[in-house]
Structures are given as C-alpha cells and as structure tokens.
C-alpha cells in the first residue's frame, strides 16, 4: 500500500445533487443514532421494559453487555467488510443492505412491549441494529471520495456531519412533541396511549420510516463504485482468507506509510474523547452545574446546532488549510474550554463554556473523516474506513474509564472533566507528528 497524492481521486466529481443525496443518509441515520440508540428506545428498555426484571443484574447492565457484544462484532468485521466492498465494487449495494437490516430491526422493535419478558427481544434487536448501523458507516464514508474532489472533500464531510446533527434535532423534536410530552395515559399532541409502551413503540416505527425515506436518495443518485485492481486477491478469498489479505495490507501500510497508521491511532483516541464529551455532558450539567432536567434537553439541542453549524464552516477551512490544522485547532480549543469548565460554576457558565466547547466538536469529527479520505489509496477507501471503525472501537473504553477513575479518585463529578481532557490531550499529542495529507486546489462545489 503506497501513499497516493490527494489529487488522485476515484470517479468524477459529483454535483450538488449527489452531495445532497449523500448527506441525506446522514440526516436519516440520526433516526437510529439519536432516537433509537441514545434518547428513546434504550431508555425505554432500561427504565420501563426491564424495570421489574428479576435477579440482581439490572437491565442497564444487560444493555451494556448487549452493545459491547455488537461492538466486538463490528471491531472484528469492519476492515474485511470494507475491503470486500471495495474489491467487488459493491459499496452502494452494501450500504443498501446494511441500512435495510438496520431499518428492519428498528421496525421489529414495535413488538417490544412494556414487559420484562420482552427485554431480551429488545436487547437482541438493538444490538443487531447497532452492529449493522456501524458497518453501514464503512461503505457510506468510503463513498465520500465519489461525491467530492480533493478540493472539496473537507466541506463535503462537514456538510454530512451537519446533516446528521440537524436531522437528529428535527426528529427528536417531532417525537417529543407528537408522542412523548406530558403526563398521564396519553402523551404528546397526538394523544398517543402509553399502555404497553405504545407511544414509544410508535416513535421507533416513525424513526424507521424516517431513516428509510432519507436513505433512498443516495442509492439512486450516486453511481456504484467500479471494480478496481487496487487490492489484489481481495475479491476471491473467503471470509477467513480476507483476514490474511488484511494482515498483508496492514504490513505493507506499516512498511510504506506509517503516518496513516499513526493517524488511525491518534484519531481513535481523540474521537473517543469527543464521544465522551456528549456522553457525560448531560450528567455533568445536572450534577456539577445545577441544570434542571428540562434544561438539559434544551442544552443538547443548542449543542447539536452549534456543532453542526461549526462543521459546515470548518469544512471550508479544511479545504484551504488542510484537515490536520483544523483538528489540532479544534482539540486545542476544547482543551482551553474544558480547563475553564474545571474552574467555573453555575448554569450560566456551563452555557457559555459548554457551548464554546461544542463549537470544536463538529469540526474535529468532520476533518478526521476528510483526513482519512485524503490518505486512502483510490479503490481502498472501504478498507481504510473499516480500520478507522475498528481502531475507534478498540479504544472506546478510554474516555469512560478515565472519567470514572478521576471521579473516584477525587470524589467529585467535576474531576471527571479532567479525565476527558486527558484523552483529548493524548490524542492531540499523538496527532502532532503525523504528516498532513496532500490537498487539491480549492474550488467551489
């Protein structure tokens, strides 16, 4: 595997319609990420379905084990899946199949009633959907090269991230207002009955329809990737043989372009820190800065708007000055805001410095994706993004672990912020020596 100049690209530059179609998948995917996995169905499983679960193990622990199992499957299969999708020219077909499996599992969640006997069905469906959703991200991210040029890959990546943020906000507001708000036997403006969790189960059906509708455009607007000879033998070997091809390619990568390996390691660390910011932000807002529970949702909406808007703006800087500089500046900005949060108190200060911190989250995420897209040899993007997913999974324990260690050591939830900052700082330090990828000449989309 040799380093390829970013001016070399696969396929033709896409028009705005194809870029929009590609970004709509991100918009639609928020139906799983925000509604199903984060805010609605997982909470329903632990708070309602598993509330009366017999035994000493709570439903939340079973949820953790189920998602950990899904994560392990993703970590072990993502690189060889991406490698195979590249080799046989089936990125779009793979994206369609994995999206359909995710949507199918979401639809079946309608049958998970508010009864602990249904907990196991709910956990199995959520774990399955989590695995297929993450694997769908491999061909989706690889397709970014097909809808951009070296001069526009940064803004295209930022646009995709922003679509995901804004899509999640819109759908959450629809679900909350229509199905979940209020008290009593019916909820929301649509007066949905709560018996057997019907209102929540209908939310997941709506989410499945939402994902389906917005996933379709990319399947019609963006052409399939043609087969290439970029990875000899990858299309003909069996499942186990795919790992031999992967090991061969990783050895070549290490021998010829170690900076790609260094970037995969650095991005895995700082991406886990970014995830930790959103995972523990709501908890810290309530326990440390005195937020009311209702204000957490408002802050979450504001944070997603800020992160999405910043990702769009930073995409243009990415194309002009390069993704590495955007990531370095973003991580440095997060460290400054995080240190300020360690020293201030009260809701007003969290609104100021917490939102300032989220300004840098979207740009760091989007530029990490464009960084790898610029590094990937034409025809091998899927394999690289598979490794990107795997390395991220391999270190996904860092932010939660250090958050817990600092909280336990100093007996203070506030100290957990320092644990997250350590993860971000380590990621920044590992990134600094990495050689920046080549860039194309700036051009308007």
Short mmCIF file of C-alpha atoms in Angstrom, two decimals:
data_model
loop_
_atom_site.label_atom_id
_atom_site.label_comp_id
_atom_site.label_asym_id
_atom_site.label_seq_id
_atom_site.Cartn_x
_atom_site.Cartn_y
_atom_site.Cartn_z
CA UNK A 1 0.00 0.00 0.00
CA UNK A 2 1.64 3.20 -1.13
CA UNK A 3 0.87 6.81 -0.37
CA UNK A 4 -1.33 8.39 -3.00
CA UNK A 5 -1.44 12.08 -3.77
CA UNK A 6 -4.79 13.60 -2.86
CA UNK A 7 -5.13 14.99 -6.36
CA UNK A 8 -5.82 11.43 -7.47
CA UNK A 9 -9.47 10.56 -6.99
CA UNK A 10 -11.93 7.79 -7.83
CA UNK A 11 -14.74 8.62 -10.24
CA UNK A 12 -15.88 12.02 -11.35
CA UNK A 13 -16.59 15.00 -9.14
CA UNK A 14 -20.24 15.00 -8.12
CA UNK A 15 -22.67 17.85 -8.50
CA UNK A 16 -24.58 19.41 -5.65
CA UNK A 17 -27.48 17.00 -6.11
CA UNK A 18 -25.29 13.97 -5.47
CA UNK A 19 -23.66 15.65 -2.46
CA UNK A 20 -27.11 16.43 -1.05
CA UNK A 21 -28.26 12.85 -1.66
CA UNK A 22 -25.17 11.54 0.15
CA UNK A 23 -25.72 13.94 3.07
CA UNK A 24 -29.38 12.92 3.39
CA UNK A 25 -28.27 9.46 4.52
CA UNK A 26 -26.56 11.17 7.48
CA UNK A 27 -29.75 13.15 8.11
CA UNK A 28 -31.82 9.96 8.09
CA UNK A 29 -29.35 7.92 10.13
CA UNK A 30 -29.99 10.18 13.12
CA UNK A 31 -33.22 8.18 13.49
CA UNK A 32 -31.14 5.33 14.80
CA UNK A 33 -28.28 7.20 16.46
CA UNK A 34 -30.26 9.86 18.33
CA UNK A 35 -33.75 8.39 18.73
CA UNK A 36 -33.26 4.63 18.94
CA UNK A 37 -29.84 4.18 20.49
CA UNK A 38 -29.36 7.27 22.64
CA UNK A 39 -32.50 9.02 23.84
CA UNK A 40 -35.63 6.90 23.36
CA UNK A 41 -35.54 3.12 22.84
CA UNK A 42 -32.50 2.35 25.03
CA UNK A 43 -34.06 4.44 27.83
CA UNK A 44 -37.38 2.64 27.33
CA UNK A 45 -35.64 -0.73 27.66
CA UNK A 46 -33.88 0.10 30.90
CA UNK A 47 -36.47 2.36 32.54
CA UNK A 48 -39.72 0.63 31.54
CA UNK A 49 -39.32 -2.81 29.95
CA UNK A 50 -36.64 -4.04 32.35
CA UNK A 51 -37.83 -2.18 35.43
CA UNK A 52 -39.23 -5.32 37.10
CA UNK A 53 -36.56 -7.70 35.83
CA UNK A 54 -35.97 -10.49 38.39
CA UNK A 55 -32.47 -11.09 39.71
CA UNK A 56 -29.64 -8.88 40.85
CA UNK A 57 -28.46 -7.75 37.42
CA UNK A 58 -30.23 -4.56 36.30
CA UNK A 59 -31.49 -4.02 32.76
CA UNK A 60 -28.89 -1.30 32.21
CA UNK A 61 -26.11 -3.85 32.75
CA UNK A 62 -27.67 -6.21 30.22
CA UNK A 63 -27.90 -3.29 27.80
CA UNK A 64 -24.20 -2.62 28.27
CA UNK A 65 -23.32 -6.25 27.59
CA UNK A 66 -25.53 -6.39 24.51
CA UNK A 67 -23.99 -3.28 22.99
CA UNK A 68 -20.50 -4.46 23.92
CA UNK A 69 -21.13 -7.69 22.01
CA UNK A 70 -22.31 -5.70 19.00
CA UNK A 71 -19.21 -3.52 19.22
CA UNK A 72 -16.95 -6.56 19.30
CA UNK A 73 -18.57 -7.92 16.14
CA UNK A 74 -18.08 -4.55 14.42
CA UNK A 75 -14.45 -4.31 15.51
CA UNK A 76 -13.66 -7.79 14.15
CA UNK A 77 -15.50 -7.48 10.84
CA UNK A 78 -15.39 -3.83 9.74
CA UNK A 79 -11.98 -3.88 7.99
CA UNK A 80 -12.60 -7.06 5.99
CA UNK A 81 -16.12 -5.91 5.10
CA UNK A 82 -14.79 -2.61 3.76
CA UNK A 83 -12.01 -4.47 1.96
CA UNK A 84 -14.55 -6.76 0.27
CA UNK A 85 -16.93 -3.93 -0.67
CA UNK A 86 -14.03 -2.17 -2.40
CA UNK A 87 -12.77 -5.25 -4.20
CA UNK A 88 -16.08 -6.32 -5.74
CA UNK A 89 -17.38 -2.80 -6.39
CA UNK A 90 -20.39 -3.16 -4.10
CA UNK A 91 -20.29 -0.15 -1.79
CA UNK A 92 -23.76 1.06 -2.70
CA UNK A 93 -25.25 -2.43 -2.55
CA UNK A 94 -23.63 -2.98 0.85
CA UNK A 95 -24.95 0.35 2.11
CA UNK A 96 -28.44 -0.54 0.92
CA UNK A 97 -28.33 -4.00 2.52
CA UNK A 98 -26.95 -2.85 5.87
CA UNK A 99 -29.34 0.09 6.03
CA UNK A 100 -32.28 -2.24 5.25
CA UNK A 101 -31.20 -4.61 8.02
CA UNK A 102 -30.98 -1.72 10.47
CA UNK A 103 -34.39 -0.39 9.49
CA UNK A 104 -35.87 -3.89 9.66
CA UNK A 105 -34.60 -4.39 13.21
CA UNK A 106 -35.95 -0.97 14.20
CA UNK A 107 -39.38 -1.88 12.80
CA UNK A 108 -39.46 -5.11 14.81
CA UNK A 109 -38.86 -3.09 17.99
CA UNK A 110 -42.58 -2.22 17.80
CA UNK A 111 -43.23 -5.68 19.27
CA UNK A 112 -41.18 -4.97 22.44
CA UNK A 113 -43.90 -4.27 24.99
CA UNK A 114 -43.54 -2.81 28.47
CA UNK A 115 -42.94 -6.25 29.98
CA UNK A 116 -39.64 -7.64 31.25
CA UNK A 117 -40.22 -10.83 29.26
CA UNK A 118 -39.70 -8.72 26.13
CA UNK A 119 -36.39 -7.29 27.34
CA UNK A 120 -34.36 -10.00 25.61
CA UNK A 121 -36.05 -9.36 22.27
CA UNK A 122 -35.41 -5.65 22.66
CA UNK A 123 -31.74 -6.14 23.56
CA UNK A 124 -31.20 -8.54 20.66
CA UNK A 125 -32.80 -6.16 18.15
CA UNK A 126 -30.90 -3.13 19.48
CA UNK A 127 -27.56 -4.98 19.44
CA UNK A 128 -28.19 -6.29 15.91
CA UNK A 129 -29.21 -2.84 14.64
CA UNK A 130 -26.21 -1.23 16.34
CA UNK A 131 -23.83 -3.61 14.56
CA UNK A 132 -25.43 -3.23 11.11
CA UNK A 133 -25.63 0.55 11.53
CA UNK A 134 -21.94 0.90 12.33
CA UNK A 135 -20.97 -1.43 9.49
CA UNK A 136 -23.14 0.67 7.14
CA UNK A 137 -20.93 3.62 8.03
CA UNK A 138 -17.96 1.92 6.35
CA UNK A 139 -19.26 1.99 2.74
CA UNK A 140 -21.01 5.31 3.41
CA UNK A 141 -17.80 7.04 4.48
CA UNK A 142 -15.89 5.39 1.64
CA UNK A 143 -18.39 6.88 -0.84
CA UNK A 144 -17.29 10.36 0.21
CA UNK A 145 -14.47 10.14 -2.35
CA UNK A 146 -17.12 9.55 -5.02
CA UNK A 147 -19.07 12.73 -4.21
CA UNK A 148 -16.14 15.10 -3.73
CA UNK A 149 -12.86 16.22 -5.22
CA UNK A 150 -9.60 16.78 -3.33
CA UNK A 151 -10.54 20.47 -3.23
CA UNK A 152 -14.00 19.88 -1.70
CA UNK A 153 -13.67 16.78 0.50
CA UNK A 154 -13.47 18.87 3.68
CA UNK A 155 -16.67 20.80 3.10
CA UNK A 156 -18.49 17.66 1.92
CA UNK A 157 -17.51 15.83 5.11
CA UNK A 158 -18.56 18.82 7.22
CA UNK A 159 -21.87 19.01 5.37
CA UNK A 160 -22.54 15.34 6.13
CA UNK A 161 -21.81 15.73 9.83
CA UNK A 162 -24.05 18.82 9.99
CA UNK A 163 -26.90 16.95 8.31
CA UNK A 164 -26.62 14.26 10.98
CA UNK A 165 -26.73 16.81 13.81
CA UNK A 166 -29.69 18.74 12.38
CA UNK A 167 -31.63 15.63 11.36
CA UNK A 168 -31.40 14.32 14.91
CA UNK A 169 -32.68 17.58 16.36
CA UNK A 170 -35.66 17.79 14.00
CA UNK A 171 -36.71 14.17 14.56
CA UNK A 172 -36.29 14.38 18.34
CA UNK A 173 -38.49 17.48 18.46
CA UNK A 174 -41.15 15.77 16.33
CA UNK A 175 -41.08 12.67 18.54
CA UNK A 176 -41.13 14.64 21.77
CA UNK A 177 -43.94 16.99 20.75
CA UNK A 178 -46.07 14.38 18.98
CA UNK A 179 -45.60 11.24 21.08
CA UNK A 180 -43.77 11.79 24.38
CA UNK A 181 -44.53 15.14 26.02
CA UNK A 182 -46.81 15.41 29.02
CA UNK A 183 -48.12 13.07 31.72
CA UNK A 184 -50.97 10.61 32.11
CA UNK A 185 -52.30 7.79 29.97
CA UNK A 186 -51.83 9.66 26.69
CA UNK A 187 -48.82 11.68 25.56
CA UNK A 188 -47.94 14.32 23.02
CA UNK A 189 -50.01 16.44 20.68
CA UNK A 190 -51.23 13.24 19.00
CA UNK A 191 -52.54 11.90 22.36
CA UNK A 192 -50.78 8.58 21.97
CA UNK A 193 -51.69 5.96 24.61
CA UNK A 194 -48.89 4.80 26.89
CA UNK A 195 -50.35 1.35 27.55
CA UNK A 196 -47.69 -1.32 26.93
CA UNK A 197 -45.33 1.48 25.83
CA UNK A 198 -47.33 2.04 22.62
CA UNK A 199 -46.29 5.69 22.25
CA UNK A 200 -42.59 4.80 22.43
CA UNK A 201 -43.01 1.82 20.10
CA UNK A 202 -44.69 4.07 17.53
CA UNK A 203 -41.81 6.54 17.83
CA UNK A 204 -39.42 3.78 16.74
CA UNK A 205 -41.65 2.91 13.78
CA UNK A 206 -41.59 6.58 12.79
CA UNK A 207 -37.81 6.55 13.14
CA UNK A 208 -37.59 3.50 10.86
CA UNK A 209 -39.70 5.22 8.21
CA UNK A 210 -37.64 8.42 8.56
CA UNK A 211 -34.37 6.51 8.04
CA UNK A 212 -35.79 4.66 5.03
CA UNK A 213 -37.03 7.78 3.27
CA UNK A 214 -33.81 9.74 3.65
CA UNK A 215 -31.54 6.78 2.89
CA UNK A 216 -33.05 6.23 -0.56
CA UNK A 217 -31.66 9.28 -2.45
CA UNK A 218 -28.01 8.23 -2.20
CA UNK A 219 -28.87 4.81 -3.61
CA UNK A 220 -30.36 6.39 -6.75
CA UNK A 221 -28.20 9.49 -7.21
CA UNK A 222 -24.67 8.17 -6.64
CA UNK A 223 -23.35 5.53 -9.09
CA UNK A 224 -21.85 2.28 -7.88
CA UNK A 225 -18.09 2.17 -7.43
CA UNK A 226 -16.47 0.23 -10.31
CA UNK A 227 -14.24 -2.72 -9.54
CA UNK A 228 -10.56 -1.90 -9.30
CA UNK A 229 -7.37 -3.93 -9.04
CA UNK A 230 -6.19 -1.85 -6.09
CA UNK A 231 -6.20 -4.81 -3.66
CA UNK A 232 -5.12 -8.00 -5.47
CA UNK A 233 -6.88 -11.17 -4.34
CA UNK A 234 -9.38 -9.46 -2.03
CA UNK A 235 -12.39 -10.28 -4.19
CA UNK A 236 -11.71 -14.01 -4.48
CA UNK A 237 -10.76 -15.16 -0.98
CA UNK A 238 -13.26 -16.49 1.56
CA UNK A 239 -14.12 -14.98 4.93
CA UNK A 240 -11.07 -16.30 6.77
CA UNK A 241 -8.88 -15.56 3.78
CA UNK A 242 -9.98 -11.93 3.99
CA UNK A 243 -8.07 -11.61 7.24
CA UNK A 244 -4.89 -12.86 5.56
CA UNK A 245 -5.31 -10.19 2.89
CA UNK A 246 -5.95 -7.60 5.61
CA UNK A 247 -2.81 -8.59 7.53
CA UNK A 248 -0.80 -8.38 4.31
CA UNK A 249 -2.14 -4.92 3.60
CA UNK A 250 -1.52 -3.70 7.17
CA UNK A 251 2.09 -4.92 6.98
CA UNK A 252 2.51 -3.07 3.69
CA UNK A 253 0.90 0.01 5.19
CA UNK A 254 3.28 -0.08 8.16
CA UNK A 255 6.27 -0.53 5.92
CA UNK A 256 5.40 2.11 3.35
CA UNK A 257 3.22 4.74 5.02
CA UNK A 258 3.37 4.65 8.80
CA UNK A 259 1.75 8.08 9.05
CA UNK A 260 -1.58 6.52 8.08
CA UNK A 261 -1.20 4.04 10.95
CA UNK A 262 -0.27 6.87 13.32
CA UNK A 263 -3.34 8.81 12.23
CA UNK A 264 -5.61 5.82 12.79
CA UNK A 265 -4.25 5.52 16.34
CA UNK A 266 -4.42 9.26 17.06
CA UNK A 267 -7.94 9.63 15.68
CA UNK A 268 -9.14 6.62 17.65
CA UNK A 269 -8.03 8.30 20.88
CA UNK A 270 -9.34 11.81 20.25
CA UNK A 271 -12.60 10.53 18.72
CA UNK A 272 -13.23 8.63 21.95
CA UNK A 273 -12.66 11.89 23.82
CA UNK A 274 -15.17 13.64 21.55
CA UNK A 275 -17.72 10.89 22.21
CA UNK A 276 -17.10 11.24 25.93
CA UNK A 277 -17.99 14.94 25.80
CA UNK A 278 -21.52 14.15 24.57
CA UNK A 279 -21.87 11.00 26.69
CA UNK A 280 -21.13 12.73 30.01
CA UNK A 281 -22.10 16.32 29.17
CA UNK A 282 -25.69 15.96 30.33
CA UNK A 283 -24.67 14.21 33.55
CA UNK A 284 -22.18 16.95 34.39
CA UNK A 285 -24.68 19.70 33.58
CA UNK A 286 -27.05 18.38 36.26
CA UNK A 287 -24.65 17.13 38.94
CA UNK A 288 -21.99 19.85 38.77
CA UNK A 289 -23.53 22.98 37.26
CA UNK A 290 -27.06 22.84 38.66
CA UNK A 291 -29.07 22.36 35.47
CA UNK A 292 -32.71 21.37 35.72
CA UNK A 293 -33.57 18.15 33.88
CA UNK A 294 -35.64 20.04 31.29
CA UNK A 295 -32.75 22.43 30.60
CA UNK A 296 -30.51 19.50 29.65
CA UNK A 297 -32.67 18.80 26.58
CA UNK A 298 -32.50 22.48 25.60
CA UNK A 299 -28.74 22.49 26.00
CA UNK A 300 -28.48 19.28 23.97
CA UNK A 301 -30.43 20.87 21.12
CA UNK A 302 -28.31 24.02 21.25
CA UNK A 303 -25.09 21.99 21.37
CA UNK A 304 -26.06 19.99 18.30
CA UNK A 305 -26.99 23.14 16.38
CA UNK A 306 -23.66 24.76 17.27
CA UNK A 307 -21.63 21.65 16.43
CA UNK A 308 -23.43 21.19 13.11
CA UNK A 309 -23.04 24.81 12.04
CA UNK A 310 -19.37 24.79 13.02
CA UNK A 311 -18.77 21.61 11.00
CA UNK A 312 -20.10 23.34 7.87
CA UNK A 313 -17.93 26.43 8.39
CA UNK A 314 -14.83 24.41 9.29
CA UNK A 315 -15.23 22.31 6.15
CA UNK A 316 -14.17 25.27 4.05
CA UNK A 317 -11.12 25.87 6.25
CA UNK A 318 -10.33 22.16 5.92
CA UNK A 319 -10.14 22.52 2.13
CA UNK A 320 -7.98 25.65 2.34
CA UNK A 321 -5.52 24.90 5.14
CA UNK A 322 -5.86 21.13 5.50
CA UNK A 323 -7.69 18.83 7.92
CA UNK A 324 -4.78 18.44 10.32
CA UNK A 325 -4.73 22.12 11.20
CA UNK A 326 -8.48 22.11 11.74
CA UNK A 327 -8.26 19.08 14.05
CA UNK A 328 -5.30 20.50 16.01
CA UNK A 329 -7.04 23.86 16.44
CA UNK A 330 -10.28 22.13 17.46
CA UNK A 331 -8.64 19.90 20.06
CA UNK A 332 -6.67 22.84 21.46
CA UNK A 333 -9.87 24.88 21.68
CA UNK A 334 -11.63 22.05 23.50
CA UNK A 335 -8.79 21.78 26.00
CA UNK A 336 -8.99 25.52 26.74
CA UNK A 337 -12.77 25.41 27.21
CA UNK A 338 -12.50 22.25 29.31
CA UNK A 339 -9.97 23.85 31.62
CA UNK A 340 -12.30 26.82 32.02
CA UNK A 341 -15.15 24.48 32.93
CA UNK A 342 -12.99 22.98 35.67
CA UNK A 343 -12.81 26.39 37.33
CA UNK A 344 -16.31 27.86 36.92
CA UNK A 345 -19.67 27.04 38.46
CA UNK A 346 -23.34 27.62 37.80
CA UNK A 347 -25.67 27.08 34.83
CA UNK A 348 -24.73 30.36 33.10
CA UNK A 349 -21.04 29.44 32.96
CA UNK A 350 -21.86 25.98 31.61
CA UNK A 351 -24.00 27.53 28.88
CA UNK A 352 -21.08 29.78 27.89
CA UNK A 353 -18.12 27.40 28.08
CA UNK A 354 -20.07 24.22 27.34
CA UNK A 355 -21.40 25.64 24.09
CA UNK A 356 -17.97 27.09 23.29
CA UNK A 357 -16.53 23.59 23.69
CA UNK A 358 -19.12 22.06 21.33
CA UNK A 359 -18.10 24.59 18.66
CA UNK A 360 -14.98 22.47 18.17
CA UNK A 361 -16.57 19.00 18.28
CA UNK A 362 -18.20 19.02 14.83
CA UNK A 363 -15.08 20.33 13.01
CA UNK A 364 -12.85 17.73 14.67
CA UNK A 365 -15.20 14.89 13.71
CA UNK A 366 -15.68 16.07 10.14
CA UNK A 367 -11.99 16.79 9.48
CA UNK A 368 -10.95 13.42 10.91
CA UNK A 369 -13.11 11.80 8.24
CA UNK A 370 -11.77 14.02 5.44
CA UNK A 371 -8.18 13.44 6.66
CA UNK A 372 -8.53 9.70 6.10
CA UNK A 373 -10.36 10.17 2.79
CA UNK A 374 -7.35 12.16 1.54
CA UNK A 375 -4.95 9.47 2.72
CA UNK A 376 -6.82 6.47 1.32
CA UNK A 377 -5.46 4.99 -1.96
CA UNK A 378 -8.12 5.08 -4.69
CA UNK A 379 -10.17 1.89 -4.58
CA UNK A 380 -9.18 1.06 -0.99
CA UNK A 381 -11.25 3.63 0.91
CA UNK A 382 -13.57 0.99 2.36
CA UNK A 383 -10.71 -0.97 3.87
CA UNK A 384 -9.23 2.16 5.46
CA UNK A 385 -12.56 3.29 6.86
CA UNK A 386 -13.07 -0.24 8.18
CA UNK A 387 -9.79 0.07 10.07
CA UNK A 388 -10.93 3.54 11.18
CA UNK A 389 -14.03 1.95 12.72
CA UNK A 390 -12.06 -0.89 14.31
CA UNK A 391 -9.40 1.30 15.90
CA UNK A 392 -12.13 3.54 17.28
CA UNK A 393 -13.84 0.53 18.81
CA UNK A 394 -10.57 -0.78 20.23
CA UNK A 395 -10.03 2.27 22.45
CA UNK A 396 -13.67 3.16 23.15
CA UNK A 397 -13.13 2.34 26.83
CA UNK A 398 -10.65 5.19 27.38
CA UNK A 399 -12.95 8.16 27.97
CA UNK A 400 -15.46 6.29 30.19
CA UNK A 401 -12.62 4.66 32.15
CA UNK A 402 -10.68 7.86 32.78
CA UNK A 403 -13.88 9.72 33.62
CA UNK A 404 -14.64 7.08 36.24
CA UNK A 405 -11.07 6.99 37.57
CA UNK A 406 -10.91 10.75 38.10
CA UNK A 407 -14.37 10.89 39.69
CA UNK A 408 -13.49 8.01 42.06
CA UNK A 409 -10.03 9.32 42.91
CA UNK A 410 -11.07 12.89 43.70
CA UNK A 411 -14.62 12.03 44.89
CA UNK A 412 -16.04 14.70 42.61
CA UNK A 413 -18.03 14.56 39.37
CA UNK A 414 -16.27 17.75 38.30
CA UNK A 415 -12.96 15.88 38.27
CA UNK A 416 -14.34 13.67 35.52
CA UNK A 417 -13.85 16.61 33.14
CA UNK A 418 -10.11 16.27 33.70
CA UNK A 419 -10.28 12.63 32.66
CA UNK A 420 -11.91 13.59 29.35
CA UNK A 421 -9.30 16.32 28.81
CA UNK A 422 -6.51 13.79 29.29
CA UNK A 423 -7.93 11.64 26.48
CA UNK A 424 -8.21 14.67 24.17
CA UNK A 425 -4.68 15.80 25.04
CA UNK A 426 -3.19 12.36 24.36
CA UNK A 427 -4.96 12.24 21.01
CA UNK A 428 -3.58 15.67 20.15
CA UNK A 429 -0.04 14.69 21.11
CA UNK A 430 -0.17 11.53 19.00
CA UNK A 431 -1.56 13.52 16.07
CA UNK A 432 1.08 16.28 16.06
CA UNK A 433 3.88 14.23 14.41
CA UNK A 434 1.54 12.81 11.75
CA UNK A 435 2.27 14.14 8.28
CA UNK A 436 -0.65 16.11 6.85
CA UNK A 437 -2.21 14.67 3.67
CA UNK A 438 -1.82 16.45 0.35
CA UNK A 439 -4.63 18.76 -0.74
CA UNK A 440 -6.11 19.74 -4.04
CA UNK A 441 -6.53 23.25 -5.33
CA UNK A 442 -9.51 24.99 -3.76
CA UNK A 443 -12.59 25.01 -5.91
CA UNK A 444 -16.23 25.75 -5.33
CA UNK A 445 -18.70 22.91 -5.16
#
